[in-house]
PDB file of C-alpha atoms in Angstrom:
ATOM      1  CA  UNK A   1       3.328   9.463  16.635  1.00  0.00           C
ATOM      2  CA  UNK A   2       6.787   8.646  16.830  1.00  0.00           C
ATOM      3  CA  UNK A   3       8.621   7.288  14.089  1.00  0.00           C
ATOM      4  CA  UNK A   4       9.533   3.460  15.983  1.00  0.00           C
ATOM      5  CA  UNK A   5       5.788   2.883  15.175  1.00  0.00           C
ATOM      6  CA  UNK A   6       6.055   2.730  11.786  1.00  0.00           C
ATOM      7  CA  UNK A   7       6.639  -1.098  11.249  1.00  0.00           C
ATOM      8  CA  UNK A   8       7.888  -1.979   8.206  1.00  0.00           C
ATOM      9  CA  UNK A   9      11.139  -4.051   6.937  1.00  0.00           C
ATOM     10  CA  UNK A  10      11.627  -1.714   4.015  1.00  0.00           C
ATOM     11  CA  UNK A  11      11.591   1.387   5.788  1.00  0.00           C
ATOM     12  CA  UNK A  12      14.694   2.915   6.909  1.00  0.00           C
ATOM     13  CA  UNK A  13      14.986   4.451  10.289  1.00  0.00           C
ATOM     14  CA  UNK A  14      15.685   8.189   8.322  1.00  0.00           C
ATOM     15  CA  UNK A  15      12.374   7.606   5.812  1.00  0.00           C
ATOM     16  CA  UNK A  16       9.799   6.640   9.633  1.00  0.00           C
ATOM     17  CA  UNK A  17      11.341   9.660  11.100  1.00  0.00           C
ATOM     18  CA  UNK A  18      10.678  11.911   7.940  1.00  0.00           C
ATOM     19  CA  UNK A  19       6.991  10.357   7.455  1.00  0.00           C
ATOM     20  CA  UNK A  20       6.469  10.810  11.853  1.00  0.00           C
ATOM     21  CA  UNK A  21       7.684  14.212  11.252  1.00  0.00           C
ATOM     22  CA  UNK A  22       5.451  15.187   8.352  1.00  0.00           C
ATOM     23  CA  UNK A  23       2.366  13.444   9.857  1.00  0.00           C
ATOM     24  CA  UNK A  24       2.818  15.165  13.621  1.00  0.00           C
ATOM     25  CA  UNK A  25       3.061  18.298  11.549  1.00  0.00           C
ATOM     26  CA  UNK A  26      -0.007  17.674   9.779  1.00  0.00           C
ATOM     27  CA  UNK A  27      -2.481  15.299  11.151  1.00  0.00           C
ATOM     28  CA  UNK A  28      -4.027  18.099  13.625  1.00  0.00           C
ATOM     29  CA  UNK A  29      -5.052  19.638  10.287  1.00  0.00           C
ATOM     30  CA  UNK A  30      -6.209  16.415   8.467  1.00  0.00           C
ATOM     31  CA  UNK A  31      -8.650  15.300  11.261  1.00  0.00           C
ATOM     32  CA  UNK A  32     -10.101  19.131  11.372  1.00  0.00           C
ATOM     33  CA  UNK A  33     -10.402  18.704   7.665  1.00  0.00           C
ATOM     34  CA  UNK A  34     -12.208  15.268   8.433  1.00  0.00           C
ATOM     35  CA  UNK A  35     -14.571  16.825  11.478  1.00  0.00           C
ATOM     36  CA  UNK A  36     -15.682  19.333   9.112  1.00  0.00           C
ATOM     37  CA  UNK A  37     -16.391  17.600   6.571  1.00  0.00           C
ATOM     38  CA  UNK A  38     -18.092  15.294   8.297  1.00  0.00           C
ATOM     39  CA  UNK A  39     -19.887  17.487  10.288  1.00  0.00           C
ATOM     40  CA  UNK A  40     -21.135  19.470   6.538  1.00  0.00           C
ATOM     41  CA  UNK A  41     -22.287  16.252   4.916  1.00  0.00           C
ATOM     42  CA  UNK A  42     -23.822  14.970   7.565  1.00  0.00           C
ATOM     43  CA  UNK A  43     -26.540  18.026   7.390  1.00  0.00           C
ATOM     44  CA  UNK A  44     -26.786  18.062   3.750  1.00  0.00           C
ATOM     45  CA  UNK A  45     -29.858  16.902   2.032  1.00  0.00           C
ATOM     46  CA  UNK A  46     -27.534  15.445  -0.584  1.00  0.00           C
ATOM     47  CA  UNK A  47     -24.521  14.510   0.503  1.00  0.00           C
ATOM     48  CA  UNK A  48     -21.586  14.521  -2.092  1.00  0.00           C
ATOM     49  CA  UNK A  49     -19.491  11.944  -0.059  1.00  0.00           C
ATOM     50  CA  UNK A  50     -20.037   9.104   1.863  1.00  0.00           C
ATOM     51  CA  UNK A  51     -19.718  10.329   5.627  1.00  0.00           C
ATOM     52  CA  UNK A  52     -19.472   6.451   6.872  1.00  0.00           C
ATOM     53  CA  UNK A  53     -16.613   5.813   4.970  1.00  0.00           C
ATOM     54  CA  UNK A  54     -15.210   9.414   5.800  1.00  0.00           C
ATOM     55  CA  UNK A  55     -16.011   8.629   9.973  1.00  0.00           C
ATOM     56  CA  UNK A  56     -13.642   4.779   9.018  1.00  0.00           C
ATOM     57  CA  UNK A  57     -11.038   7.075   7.730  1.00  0.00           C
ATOM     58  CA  UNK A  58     -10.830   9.329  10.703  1.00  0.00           C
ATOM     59  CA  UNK A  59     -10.905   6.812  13.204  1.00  0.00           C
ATOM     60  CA  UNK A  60      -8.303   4.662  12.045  1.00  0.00           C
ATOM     61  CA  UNK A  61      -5.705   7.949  11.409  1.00  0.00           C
ATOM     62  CA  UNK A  62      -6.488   8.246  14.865  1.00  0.00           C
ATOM     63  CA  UNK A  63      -5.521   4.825  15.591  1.00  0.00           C
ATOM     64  CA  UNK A  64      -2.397   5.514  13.520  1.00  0.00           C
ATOM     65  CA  UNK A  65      -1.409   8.461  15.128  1.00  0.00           C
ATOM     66  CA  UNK A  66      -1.782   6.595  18.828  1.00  0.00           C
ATOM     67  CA  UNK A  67       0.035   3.633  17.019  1.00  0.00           C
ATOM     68  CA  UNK A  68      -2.496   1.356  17.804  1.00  0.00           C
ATOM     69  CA  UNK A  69      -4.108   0.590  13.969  1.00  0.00           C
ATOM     70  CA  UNK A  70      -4.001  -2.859  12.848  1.00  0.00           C
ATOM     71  CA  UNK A  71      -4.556  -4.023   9.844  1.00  0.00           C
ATOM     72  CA  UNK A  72      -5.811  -7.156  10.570  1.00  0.00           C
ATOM     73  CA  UNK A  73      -6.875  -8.676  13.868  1.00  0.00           C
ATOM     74  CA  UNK A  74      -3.841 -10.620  14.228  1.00  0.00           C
ATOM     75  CA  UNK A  75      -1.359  -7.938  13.747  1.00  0.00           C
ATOM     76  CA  UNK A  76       0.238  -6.439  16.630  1.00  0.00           C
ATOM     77  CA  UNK A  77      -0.653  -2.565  16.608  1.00  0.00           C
ATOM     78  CA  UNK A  78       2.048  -0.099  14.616  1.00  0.00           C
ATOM     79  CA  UNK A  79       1.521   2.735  11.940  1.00  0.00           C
ATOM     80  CA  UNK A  80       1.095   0.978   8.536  1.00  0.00           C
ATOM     81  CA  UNK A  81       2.776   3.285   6.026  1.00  0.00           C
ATOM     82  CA  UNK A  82       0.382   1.457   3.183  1.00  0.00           C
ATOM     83  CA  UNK A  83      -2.771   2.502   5.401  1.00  0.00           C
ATOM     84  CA  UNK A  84      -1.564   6.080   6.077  1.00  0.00           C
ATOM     85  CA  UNK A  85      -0.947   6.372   2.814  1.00  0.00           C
ATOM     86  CA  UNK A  86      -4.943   5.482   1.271  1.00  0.00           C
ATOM     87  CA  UNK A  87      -5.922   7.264   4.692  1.00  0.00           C
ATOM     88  CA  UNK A  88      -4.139  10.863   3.299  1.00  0.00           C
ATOM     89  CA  UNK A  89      -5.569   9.908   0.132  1.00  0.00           C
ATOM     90  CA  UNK A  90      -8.847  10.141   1.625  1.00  0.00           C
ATOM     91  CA  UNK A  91      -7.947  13.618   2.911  1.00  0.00           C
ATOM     92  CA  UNK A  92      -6.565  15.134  -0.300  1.00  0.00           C
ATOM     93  CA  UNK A  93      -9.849  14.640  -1.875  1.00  0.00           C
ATOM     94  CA  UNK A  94     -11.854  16.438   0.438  1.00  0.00           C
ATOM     95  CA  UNK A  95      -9.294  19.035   1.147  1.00  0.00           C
ATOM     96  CA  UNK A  96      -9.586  22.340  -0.873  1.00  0.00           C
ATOM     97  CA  UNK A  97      -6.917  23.369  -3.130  1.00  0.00           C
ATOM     98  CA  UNK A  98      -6.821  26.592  -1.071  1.00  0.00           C
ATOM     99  CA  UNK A  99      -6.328  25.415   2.434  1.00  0.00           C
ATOM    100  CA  UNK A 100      -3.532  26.491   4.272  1.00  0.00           C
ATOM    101  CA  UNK A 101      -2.299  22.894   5.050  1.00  0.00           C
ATOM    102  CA  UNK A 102      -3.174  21.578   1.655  1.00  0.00           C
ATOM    103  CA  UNK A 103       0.488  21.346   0.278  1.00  0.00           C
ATOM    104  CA  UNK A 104       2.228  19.947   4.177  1.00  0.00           C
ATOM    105  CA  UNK A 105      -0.809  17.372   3.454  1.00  0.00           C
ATOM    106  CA  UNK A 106       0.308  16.692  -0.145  1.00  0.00           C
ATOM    107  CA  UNK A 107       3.842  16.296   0.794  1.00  0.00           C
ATOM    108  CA  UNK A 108       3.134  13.639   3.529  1.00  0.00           C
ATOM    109  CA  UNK A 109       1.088  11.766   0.921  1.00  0.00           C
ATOM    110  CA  UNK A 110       4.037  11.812  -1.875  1.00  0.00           C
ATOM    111  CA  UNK A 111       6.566  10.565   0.806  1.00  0.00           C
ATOM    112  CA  UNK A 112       4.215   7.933   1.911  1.00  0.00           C
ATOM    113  CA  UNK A 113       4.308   6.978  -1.520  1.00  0.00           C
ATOM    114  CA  UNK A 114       7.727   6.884  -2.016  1.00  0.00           C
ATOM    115  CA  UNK A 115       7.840   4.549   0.797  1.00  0.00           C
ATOM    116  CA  UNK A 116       4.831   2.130  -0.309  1.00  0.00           C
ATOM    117  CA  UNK A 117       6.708   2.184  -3.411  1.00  0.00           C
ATOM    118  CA  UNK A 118       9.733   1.244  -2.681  1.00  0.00           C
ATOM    119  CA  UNK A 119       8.378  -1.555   0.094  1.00  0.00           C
ATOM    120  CA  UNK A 120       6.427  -2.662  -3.250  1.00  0.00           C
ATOM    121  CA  UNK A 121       9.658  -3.200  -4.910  1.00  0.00           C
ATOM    122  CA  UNK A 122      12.253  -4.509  -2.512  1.00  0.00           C
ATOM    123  CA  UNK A 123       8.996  -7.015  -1.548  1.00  0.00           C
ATOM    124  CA  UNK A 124       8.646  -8.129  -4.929  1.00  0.00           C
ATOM    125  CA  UNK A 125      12.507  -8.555  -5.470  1.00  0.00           C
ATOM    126  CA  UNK A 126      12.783 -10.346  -2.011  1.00  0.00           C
ATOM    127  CA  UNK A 127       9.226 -12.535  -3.650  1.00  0.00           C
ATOM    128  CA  UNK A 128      11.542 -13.458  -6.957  1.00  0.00           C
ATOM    129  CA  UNK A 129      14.913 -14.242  -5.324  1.00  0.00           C
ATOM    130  CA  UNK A 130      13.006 -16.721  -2.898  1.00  0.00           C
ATOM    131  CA  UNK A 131      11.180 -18.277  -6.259  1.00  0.00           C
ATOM    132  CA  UNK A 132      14.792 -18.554  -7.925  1.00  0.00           C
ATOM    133  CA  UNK A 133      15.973 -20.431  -5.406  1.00  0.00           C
ATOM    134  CA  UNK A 134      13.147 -23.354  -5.355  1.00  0.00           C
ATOM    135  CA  UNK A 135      13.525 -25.909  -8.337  1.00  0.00           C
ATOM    136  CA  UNK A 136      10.903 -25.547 -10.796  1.00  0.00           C
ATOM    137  CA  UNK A 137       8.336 -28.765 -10.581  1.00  0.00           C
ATOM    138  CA  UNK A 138       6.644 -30.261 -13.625  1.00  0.00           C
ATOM    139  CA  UNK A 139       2.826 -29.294 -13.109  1.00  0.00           C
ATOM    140  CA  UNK A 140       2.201 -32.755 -15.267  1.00  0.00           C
ATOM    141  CA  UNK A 141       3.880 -35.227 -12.978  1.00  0.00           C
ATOM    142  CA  UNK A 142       6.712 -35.185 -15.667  1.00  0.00           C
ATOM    143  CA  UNK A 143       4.511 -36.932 -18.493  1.00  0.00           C
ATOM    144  CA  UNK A 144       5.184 -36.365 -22.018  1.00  0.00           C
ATOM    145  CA  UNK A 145       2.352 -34.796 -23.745  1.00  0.00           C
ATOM    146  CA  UNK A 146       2.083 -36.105 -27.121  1.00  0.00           C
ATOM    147  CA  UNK A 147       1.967 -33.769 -30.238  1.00  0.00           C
ATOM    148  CA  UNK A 148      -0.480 -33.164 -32.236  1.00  0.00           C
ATOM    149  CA  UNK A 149      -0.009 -35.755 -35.150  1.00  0.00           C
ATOM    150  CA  UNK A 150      -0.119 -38.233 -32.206  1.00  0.00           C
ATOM    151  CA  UNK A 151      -2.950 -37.742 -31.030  1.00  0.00           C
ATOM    152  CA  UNK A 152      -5.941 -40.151 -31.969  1.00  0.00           C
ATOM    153  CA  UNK A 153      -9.713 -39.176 -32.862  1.00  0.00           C
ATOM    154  CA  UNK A 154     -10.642 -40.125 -29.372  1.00  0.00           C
ATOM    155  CA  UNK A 155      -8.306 -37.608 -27.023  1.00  0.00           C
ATOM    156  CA  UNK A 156      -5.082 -37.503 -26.245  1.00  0.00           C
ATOM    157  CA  UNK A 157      -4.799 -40.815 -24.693  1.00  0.00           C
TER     158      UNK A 157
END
């Protein structure tokens, strides 16, 4: 992956090259992970995970990684830093604690969520300053809503 792919208006050109960096380092390691997971549950008589969901995971990081994920059928293929980010997720908790990649893995999740937070919050402060600037409407049509000693036995009007 190279860090143009990840689209995203709120991520700076320094934070895609630090989150390409971390997942090129790392996603060789995070689709083994997935492969042998997947390959363990799928013999068990009981398995402790659900494999589909698992195979969903490893397929789109794979999309990611080629930069051609997309969210939604519309959307033009990039690396979504909010999928990548429940995608690692998914890897964490099947990774042991002990596994020599566990703590690259756990540093490309806490700097995709850095970025997903931080998109959250210049998105919602971009949401508010477009609300501020659109007169408030009355949702009554502007009628005056009588009080309650006006009211008669039958309704309000």
């Amino acid at each position: 992956m190279i860090a143009t792919e990840v689209k995203n208006r709120f991520v700076t050109e320094t934070q895609a090259q630090r989150i390409a960096d971390r997942w090129n380092a790392v996603y060789p390691a995070m689709r083994s992970i997935l492969d042998t997971v997947i390959k363990a549950q799928r013999g068990a008589e009981r398995p402790t995970v659900d494999v589909a969901h698992l195979e969903r995971v490893r397929r789109e990081m794979g999309q990611q990684d080629r930069g051609t994920f997309k969210a939604c059928t519309r959307s033009p293929g990039a690396f979504s830093i909010f999928d990548a980010f429940a995608q690692v997720r998914e890897v964490v908790n099947v990774t042991s604690i002990g596994h020599a990649d566990a703590g690259a893995i756990l540093r490309l999740c806490a700097e995709l969520a850095d970025a997903v937070a931080e998109a959250a919050v210049a998105r919602r402060a971009e949401w508010e300053a477009e609300r501020a600037t659109v007169p408030a409407q009355p949702v009554d049509g502007g009628r005056r809503e009588r009080a309650d000693s006006e009211q008669t036995e039958r309704g309000t009007r």
